[in-house]
XYZ file of C-alpha atoms in Angstrom:
429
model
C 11.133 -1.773 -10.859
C 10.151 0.879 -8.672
C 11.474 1.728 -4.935
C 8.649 1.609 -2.396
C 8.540 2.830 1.045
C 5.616 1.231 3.299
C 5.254 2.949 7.273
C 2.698 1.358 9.381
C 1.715 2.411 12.403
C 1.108 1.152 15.955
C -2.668 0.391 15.338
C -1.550 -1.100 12.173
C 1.513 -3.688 13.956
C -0.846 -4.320 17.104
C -0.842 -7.680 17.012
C 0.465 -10.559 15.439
C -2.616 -11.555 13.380
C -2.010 -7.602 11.866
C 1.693 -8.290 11.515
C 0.619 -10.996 9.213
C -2.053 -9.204 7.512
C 1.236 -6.088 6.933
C 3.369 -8.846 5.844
C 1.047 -10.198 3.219
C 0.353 -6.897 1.991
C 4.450 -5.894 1.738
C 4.343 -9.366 -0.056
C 1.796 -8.630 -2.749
C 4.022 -5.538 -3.774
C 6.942 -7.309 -3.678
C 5.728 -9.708 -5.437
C 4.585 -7.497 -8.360
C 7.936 -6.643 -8.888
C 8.615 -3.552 -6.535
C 11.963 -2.828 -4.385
C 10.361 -2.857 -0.696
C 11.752 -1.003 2.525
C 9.299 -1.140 5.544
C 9.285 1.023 8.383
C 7.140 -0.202 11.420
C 6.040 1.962 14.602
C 6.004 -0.419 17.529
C 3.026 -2.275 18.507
C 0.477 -0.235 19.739
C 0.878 0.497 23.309
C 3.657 -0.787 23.549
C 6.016 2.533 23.898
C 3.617 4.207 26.232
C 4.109 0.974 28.289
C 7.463 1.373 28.184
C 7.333 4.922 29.267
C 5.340 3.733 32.301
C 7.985 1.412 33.627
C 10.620 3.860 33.452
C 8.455 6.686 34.947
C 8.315 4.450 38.149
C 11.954 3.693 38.534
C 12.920 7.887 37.380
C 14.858 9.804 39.315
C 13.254 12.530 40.910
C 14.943 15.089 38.626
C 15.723 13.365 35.728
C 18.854 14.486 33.820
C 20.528 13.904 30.679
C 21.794 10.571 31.606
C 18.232 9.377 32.087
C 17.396 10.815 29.120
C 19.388 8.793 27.282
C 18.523 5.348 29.071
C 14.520 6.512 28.012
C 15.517 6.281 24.471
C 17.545 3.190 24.706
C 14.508 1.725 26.340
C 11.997 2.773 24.308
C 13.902 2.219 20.814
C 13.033 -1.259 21.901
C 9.847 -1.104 20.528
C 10.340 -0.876 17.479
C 13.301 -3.521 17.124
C 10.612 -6.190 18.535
C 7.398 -5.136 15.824
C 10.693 -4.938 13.253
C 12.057 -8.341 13.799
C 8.496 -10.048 13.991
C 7.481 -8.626 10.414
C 10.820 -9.894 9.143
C 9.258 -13.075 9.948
C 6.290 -12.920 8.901
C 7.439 -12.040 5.693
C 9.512 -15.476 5.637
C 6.976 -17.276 6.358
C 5.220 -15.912 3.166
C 8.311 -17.414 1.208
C 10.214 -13.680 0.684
C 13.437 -13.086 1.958
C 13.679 -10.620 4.404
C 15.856 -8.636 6.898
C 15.622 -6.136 9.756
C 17.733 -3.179 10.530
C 17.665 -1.261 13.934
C 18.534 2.752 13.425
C 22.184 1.962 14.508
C 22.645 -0.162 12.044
C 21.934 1.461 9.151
C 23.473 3.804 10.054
C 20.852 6.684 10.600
C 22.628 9.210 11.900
C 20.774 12.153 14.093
C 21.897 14.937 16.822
C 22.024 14.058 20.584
C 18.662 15.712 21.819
C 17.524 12.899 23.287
C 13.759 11.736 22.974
C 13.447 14.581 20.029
C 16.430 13.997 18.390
C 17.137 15.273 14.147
C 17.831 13.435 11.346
C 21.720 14.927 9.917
C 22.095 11.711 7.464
C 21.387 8.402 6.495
C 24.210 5.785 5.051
C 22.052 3.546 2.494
C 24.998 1.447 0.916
C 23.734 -1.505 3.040
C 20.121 -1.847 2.684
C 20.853 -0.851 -0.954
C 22.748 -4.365 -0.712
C 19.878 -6.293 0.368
C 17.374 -4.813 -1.721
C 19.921 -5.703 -4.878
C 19.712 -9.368 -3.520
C 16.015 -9.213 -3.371
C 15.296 -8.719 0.098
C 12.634 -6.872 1.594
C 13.944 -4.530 3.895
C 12.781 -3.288 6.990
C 13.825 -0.694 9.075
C 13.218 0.854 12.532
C 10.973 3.703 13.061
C 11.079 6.669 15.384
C 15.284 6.488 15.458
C 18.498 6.428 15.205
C 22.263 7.351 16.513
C 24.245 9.738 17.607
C 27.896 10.923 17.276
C 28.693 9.407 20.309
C 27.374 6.004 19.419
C 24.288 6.423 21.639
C 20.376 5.457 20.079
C 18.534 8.311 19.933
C 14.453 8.482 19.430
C 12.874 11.105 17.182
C 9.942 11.861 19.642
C 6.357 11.106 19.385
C 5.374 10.519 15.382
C 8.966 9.801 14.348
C 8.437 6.840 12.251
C 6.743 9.101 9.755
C 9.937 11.048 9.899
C 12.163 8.088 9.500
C 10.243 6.810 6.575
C 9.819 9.797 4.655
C 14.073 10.714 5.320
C 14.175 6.724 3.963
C 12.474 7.397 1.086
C 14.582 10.708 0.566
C 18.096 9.093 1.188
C 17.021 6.278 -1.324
C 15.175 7.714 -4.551
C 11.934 6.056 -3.385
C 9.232 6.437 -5.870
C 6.439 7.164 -2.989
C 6.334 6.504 0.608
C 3.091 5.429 1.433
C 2.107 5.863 4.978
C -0.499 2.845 5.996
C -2.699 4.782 9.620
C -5.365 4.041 10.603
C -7.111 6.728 8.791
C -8.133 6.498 5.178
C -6.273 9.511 4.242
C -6.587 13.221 5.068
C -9.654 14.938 6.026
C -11.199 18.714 6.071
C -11.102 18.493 9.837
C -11.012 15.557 11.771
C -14.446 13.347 11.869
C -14.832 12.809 14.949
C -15.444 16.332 15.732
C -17.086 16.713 12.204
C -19.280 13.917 11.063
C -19.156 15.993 7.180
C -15.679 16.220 7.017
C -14.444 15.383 3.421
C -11.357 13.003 2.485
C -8.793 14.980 0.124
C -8.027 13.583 -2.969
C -4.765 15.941 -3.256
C -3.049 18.248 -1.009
C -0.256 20.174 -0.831
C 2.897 20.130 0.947
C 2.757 23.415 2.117
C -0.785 22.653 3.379
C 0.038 19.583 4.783
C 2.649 21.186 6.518
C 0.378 24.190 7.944
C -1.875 21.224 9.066
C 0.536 19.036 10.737
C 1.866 22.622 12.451
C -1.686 23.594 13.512
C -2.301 20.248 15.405
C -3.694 17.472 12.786
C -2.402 14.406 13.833
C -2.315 12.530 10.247
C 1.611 13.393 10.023
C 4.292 14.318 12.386
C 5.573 17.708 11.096
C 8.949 16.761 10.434
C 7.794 14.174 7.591
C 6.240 16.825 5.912
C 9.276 19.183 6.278
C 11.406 16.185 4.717
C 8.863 14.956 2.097
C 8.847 18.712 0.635
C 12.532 19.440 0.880
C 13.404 16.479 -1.388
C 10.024 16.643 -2.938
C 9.302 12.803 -2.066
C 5.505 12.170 -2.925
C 3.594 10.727 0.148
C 0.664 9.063 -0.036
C -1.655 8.744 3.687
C -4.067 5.581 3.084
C -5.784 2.626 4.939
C -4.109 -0.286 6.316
C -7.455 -1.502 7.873
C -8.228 -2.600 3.865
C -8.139 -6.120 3.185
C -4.067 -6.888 1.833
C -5.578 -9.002 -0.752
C -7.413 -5.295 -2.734
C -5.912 -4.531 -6.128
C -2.482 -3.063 -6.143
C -3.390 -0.699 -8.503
C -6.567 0.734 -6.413
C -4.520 0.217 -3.574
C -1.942 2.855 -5.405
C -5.063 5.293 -5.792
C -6.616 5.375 -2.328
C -5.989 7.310 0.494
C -5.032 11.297 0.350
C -2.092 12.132 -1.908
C 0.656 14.712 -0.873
C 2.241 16.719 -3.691
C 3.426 19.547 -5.051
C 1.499 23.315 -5.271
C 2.162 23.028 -9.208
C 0.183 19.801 -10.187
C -2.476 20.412 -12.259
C -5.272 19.015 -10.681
C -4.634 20.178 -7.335
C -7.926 21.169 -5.226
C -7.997 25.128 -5.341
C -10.286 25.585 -1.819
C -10.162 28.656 -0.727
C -9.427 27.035 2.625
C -8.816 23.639 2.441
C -9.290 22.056 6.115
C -9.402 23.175 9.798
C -6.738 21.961 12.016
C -6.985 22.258 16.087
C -4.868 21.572 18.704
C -6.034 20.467 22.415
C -1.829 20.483 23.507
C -1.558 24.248 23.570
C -0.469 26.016 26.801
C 0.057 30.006 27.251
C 2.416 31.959 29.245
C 2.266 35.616 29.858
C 4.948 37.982 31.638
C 3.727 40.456 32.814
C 4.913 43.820 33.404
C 8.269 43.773 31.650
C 10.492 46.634 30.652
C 9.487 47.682 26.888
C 13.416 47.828 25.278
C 14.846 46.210 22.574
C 15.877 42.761 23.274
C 13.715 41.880 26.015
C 12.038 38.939 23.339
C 15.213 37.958 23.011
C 15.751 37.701 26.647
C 12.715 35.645 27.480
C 12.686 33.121 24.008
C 16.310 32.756 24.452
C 15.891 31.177 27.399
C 12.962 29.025 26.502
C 14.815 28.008 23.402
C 18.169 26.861 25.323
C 15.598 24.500 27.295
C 14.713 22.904 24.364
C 11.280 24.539 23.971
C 9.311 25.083 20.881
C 7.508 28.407 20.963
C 4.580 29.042 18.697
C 2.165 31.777 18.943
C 3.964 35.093 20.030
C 2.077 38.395 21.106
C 3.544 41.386 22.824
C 0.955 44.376 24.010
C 1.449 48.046 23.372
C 3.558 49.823 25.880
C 2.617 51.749 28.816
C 4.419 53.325 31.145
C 7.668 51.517 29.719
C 6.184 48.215 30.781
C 4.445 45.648 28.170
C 3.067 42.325 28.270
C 4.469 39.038 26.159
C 2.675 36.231 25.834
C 3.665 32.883 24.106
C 2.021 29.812 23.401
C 4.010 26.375 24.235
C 2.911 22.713 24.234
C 1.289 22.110 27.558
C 3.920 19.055 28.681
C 6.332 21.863 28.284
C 4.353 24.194 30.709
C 5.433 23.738 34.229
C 8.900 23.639 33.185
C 8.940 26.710 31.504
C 6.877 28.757 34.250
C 9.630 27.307 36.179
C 12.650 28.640 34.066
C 11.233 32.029 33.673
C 9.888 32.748 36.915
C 13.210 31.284 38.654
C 16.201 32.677 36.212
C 14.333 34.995 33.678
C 11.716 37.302 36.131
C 13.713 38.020 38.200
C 16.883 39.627 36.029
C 14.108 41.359 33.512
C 12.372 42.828 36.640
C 9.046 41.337 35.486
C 5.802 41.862 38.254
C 4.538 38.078 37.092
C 4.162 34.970 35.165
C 0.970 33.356 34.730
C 0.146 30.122 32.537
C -3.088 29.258 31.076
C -3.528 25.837 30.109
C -7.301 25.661 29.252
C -6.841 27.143 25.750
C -6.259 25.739 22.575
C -5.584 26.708 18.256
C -7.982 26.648 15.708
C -6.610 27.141 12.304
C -7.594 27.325 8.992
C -5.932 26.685 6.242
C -5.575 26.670 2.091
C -3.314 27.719 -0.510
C -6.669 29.188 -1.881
C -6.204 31.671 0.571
C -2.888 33.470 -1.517
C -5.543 34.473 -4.110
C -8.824 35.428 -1.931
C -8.963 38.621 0.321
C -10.937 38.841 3.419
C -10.690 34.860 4.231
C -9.736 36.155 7.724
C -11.961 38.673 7.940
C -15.134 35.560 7.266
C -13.545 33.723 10.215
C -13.405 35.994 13.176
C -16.759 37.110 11.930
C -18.107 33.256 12.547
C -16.682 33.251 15.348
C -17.875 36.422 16.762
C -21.079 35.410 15.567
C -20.839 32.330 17.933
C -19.833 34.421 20.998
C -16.230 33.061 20.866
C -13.409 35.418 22.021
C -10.016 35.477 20.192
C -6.835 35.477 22.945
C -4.229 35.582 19.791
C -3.829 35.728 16.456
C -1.210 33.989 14.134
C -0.984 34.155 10.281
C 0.742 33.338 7.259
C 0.488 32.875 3.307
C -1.749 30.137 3.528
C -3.294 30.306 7.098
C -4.726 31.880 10.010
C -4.799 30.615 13.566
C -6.000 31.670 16.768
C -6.115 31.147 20.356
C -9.259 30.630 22.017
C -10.739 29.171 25.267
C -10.349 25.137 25.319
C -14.615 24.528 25.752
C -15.014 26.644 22.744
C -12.917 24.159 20.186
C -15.664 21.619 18.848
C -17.915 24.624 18.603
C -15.668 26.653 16.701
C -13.979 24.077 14.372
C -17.990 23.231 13.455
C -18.638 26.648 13.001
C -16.008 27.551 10.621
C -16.084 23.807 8.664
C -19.647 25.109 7.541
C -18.370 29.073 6.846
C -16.018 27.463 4.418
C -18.106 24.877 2.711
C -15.363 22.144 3.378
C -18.352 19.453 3.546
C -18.889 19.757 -0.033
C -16.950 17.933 -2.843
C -14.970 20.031 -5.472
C -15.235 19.161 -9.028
C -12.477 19.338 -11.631
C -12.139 22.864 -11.978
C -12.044 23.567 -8.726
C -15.645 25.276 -8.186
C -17.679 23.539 -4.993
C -20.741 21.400 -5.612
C -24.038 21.254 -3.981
């Protein structure tokens, strides 16, 4: 009897007629003999609606007591999409149970609305599941030291799943979207974009980081840490399919070292639309001075991700950063109020009509000049580069926003990504 971890999404718990259809299908696994634990995003719509109500009543500078009433508020969701699968599930004849984060316990830091997972305490679901229980747990979070509920941020029920999974020896963790798995580049901007069979951790990882939207990064980050396999499939499929097709669909995330891996040289595009960029200008080129400005940023409880800093002249320099564009106006804020003014910058300026195109493949650890064949497609399509980012296994860059369709089009064809790869790894067609 094998531990099974099923996470559905919004789309997937957006109504009651699709809470049945989730129940059935948690049933039919159940039923063939499986341990089940179920973590459910809220319905669809239902936190942004949330959001809304509290966005009307906010403060005008909210602080870290409203903060913390946002994520009691919005935790809500998922209790309600929880407790109405539990049912479900009784009415199909199983015996089942629902846990909020609190109760669990899952334990996470107090950064509100993007709190971190520290531990989770399984000794009680492990209970239920030993009476035969289906078990089903709140996504997207948890509690603090303090006793308060906490929420993961946006994409967090992937997170708690995936930490589920990890905590409990779970088999797989199969992540139901509504999405049949994971795809060279996103369809919608593709029509040819390909559905992976396999991919890597590390890839997935680089993908989720670049701006795919398949999984939230920190799933990834959890799901190769304690190497839990996770498997990114359909739950728009009728419940009733075969459980062992069922158990072969979608896009399977594993490890670098399996055999039959797909060696791409690259093995999607990823793009992100979110990206903002600040520049300071004109500040005094000594050591520490990055320090100074991404100290700052950090102690805000900003993520940073593409970093540049210009040659020197005249002891002055340029730095530029990249931030998500919600986080925007409060960093120009922070810097040009508390950090300008001690560095003796001349200005800070903040572009948020760019965005990150990045391609990606463990292929690429192997192949030379993989880099060199994308800014040459993109030249080649009159697209300028603002910044460039790299790694083992990727290369992004920074480039005007009304150049991103063009340019993830562009470099799906350089790359080949809309044709199938056979067994050995070699492209077809």
């Amino acid at each position: 009897m094998a531990l099974i971890v099923h996470k559905y999404g919004g789309t997937s718990m957006g109504s009651t007629e699709r809470i049945r259809n989730v129940a059935k299908r948690v049933a039919k696994w159940h039923r063939a003999g499986h341990q089940m634990v179920v973590v459910p995003s809220a319905m669809s719509g239902e936190t942004n609606r949330l959001l809304a109500l509290a966005k009307e009543v906010a403060p005008e500078k909210p602080t870290t007591a409203y903060f913390r009433e946002l994520d009691q508020l919005a935790a809500t969701g998922e209790q309600a999409s929880s407790a109405l699968l539990a049912i479900a599930l009784q009415a199909e004849g199983l015996e089942a149970v629902s846990f909020s984060g609190w109760q669990v316990p899952i334990r996470t830091n107090d950064a509100y609305t993007k709190a971190r997972i520290e531990s989770i305490d399984d000794a009680r679901v492990k209970a239920e599941l030993a009476a035969g229980k289906v078990v089903i747990i709140t996504g997207f979070q948890g509690i603090d030291a303090e006793g308060n509920v906490t929420t993961l941020g946006r994409g967090g029920s992937d997170t708690s799943a995936v930490a589920v999974a990890a905590a409990m020896g779970a088999a797989e963790c199969l992540i139901y979207t509504d999405v049949d798995g994971v795809y060279t580049t996103d369809p919608r901007v593709v029509p040819e974009a390909r559905r992976l069979e396999r991919v890597s951790f590390e890839e997935m990882l680089e993908m989720a980081s670049m701006g795919s939207k398949v999984l939230q990064i920190r799933s990834v980050e959890f799901a190769g840490k304690y190497r839990v396999p996770i498997r990114v499939l359909s739950s728009f499929t009728s419940w009733d399919i075969d459980l062992n097709e069922e158990a072969r669909s979608g896009t399977l995330i594993t490890f670098e070292d399996d055999e039959s891996m797909e060696q791409a040289v690259v093995s999607g595009i990823a793009f992100n639309r979110d990206e903002a960029k600040i520049t300071v200008l004109g500040v005094p080129d000594t050591p520490g001075i990055a320090y100074q400005i991404l100290g700052a940023v950090a102690d805000a409880n900003v993520e940073v991700d593409v970093i540049i800093q210009n040659i020197s002249k005249d002891g002055k320099t340029d730095f530029s950063f990249t931030v998500h564009r919600n986080d925007l106006a409060k960093t120009l804020d922070l810097l040009k109020t508390q950090v300008a003014p001690k560095l003796g910058a001349a200005e800070v300026v903040g572009d948020a009509r760019i965005c990150k195109v990045s391609i990606v493949g463990i292929g690429m650890r192997s192949h030379v000049g993989v880099a060199s064949r994308m800014f040459r497609c993109l030249s080649e399509e009159g697209i300028n580069i603002q910044m460039i980012s790299t790694s083992e296994i990727k290369t992004s860059v920074v480039i005007d926003e009304k150049y991103m369709e063009l340019a993830v089009r562009a470099l799906h064809r350089e790359f080949d990504l809309d044709q199938p790869i056979d067994s050995l790894g070699a492209k077809q067609g």
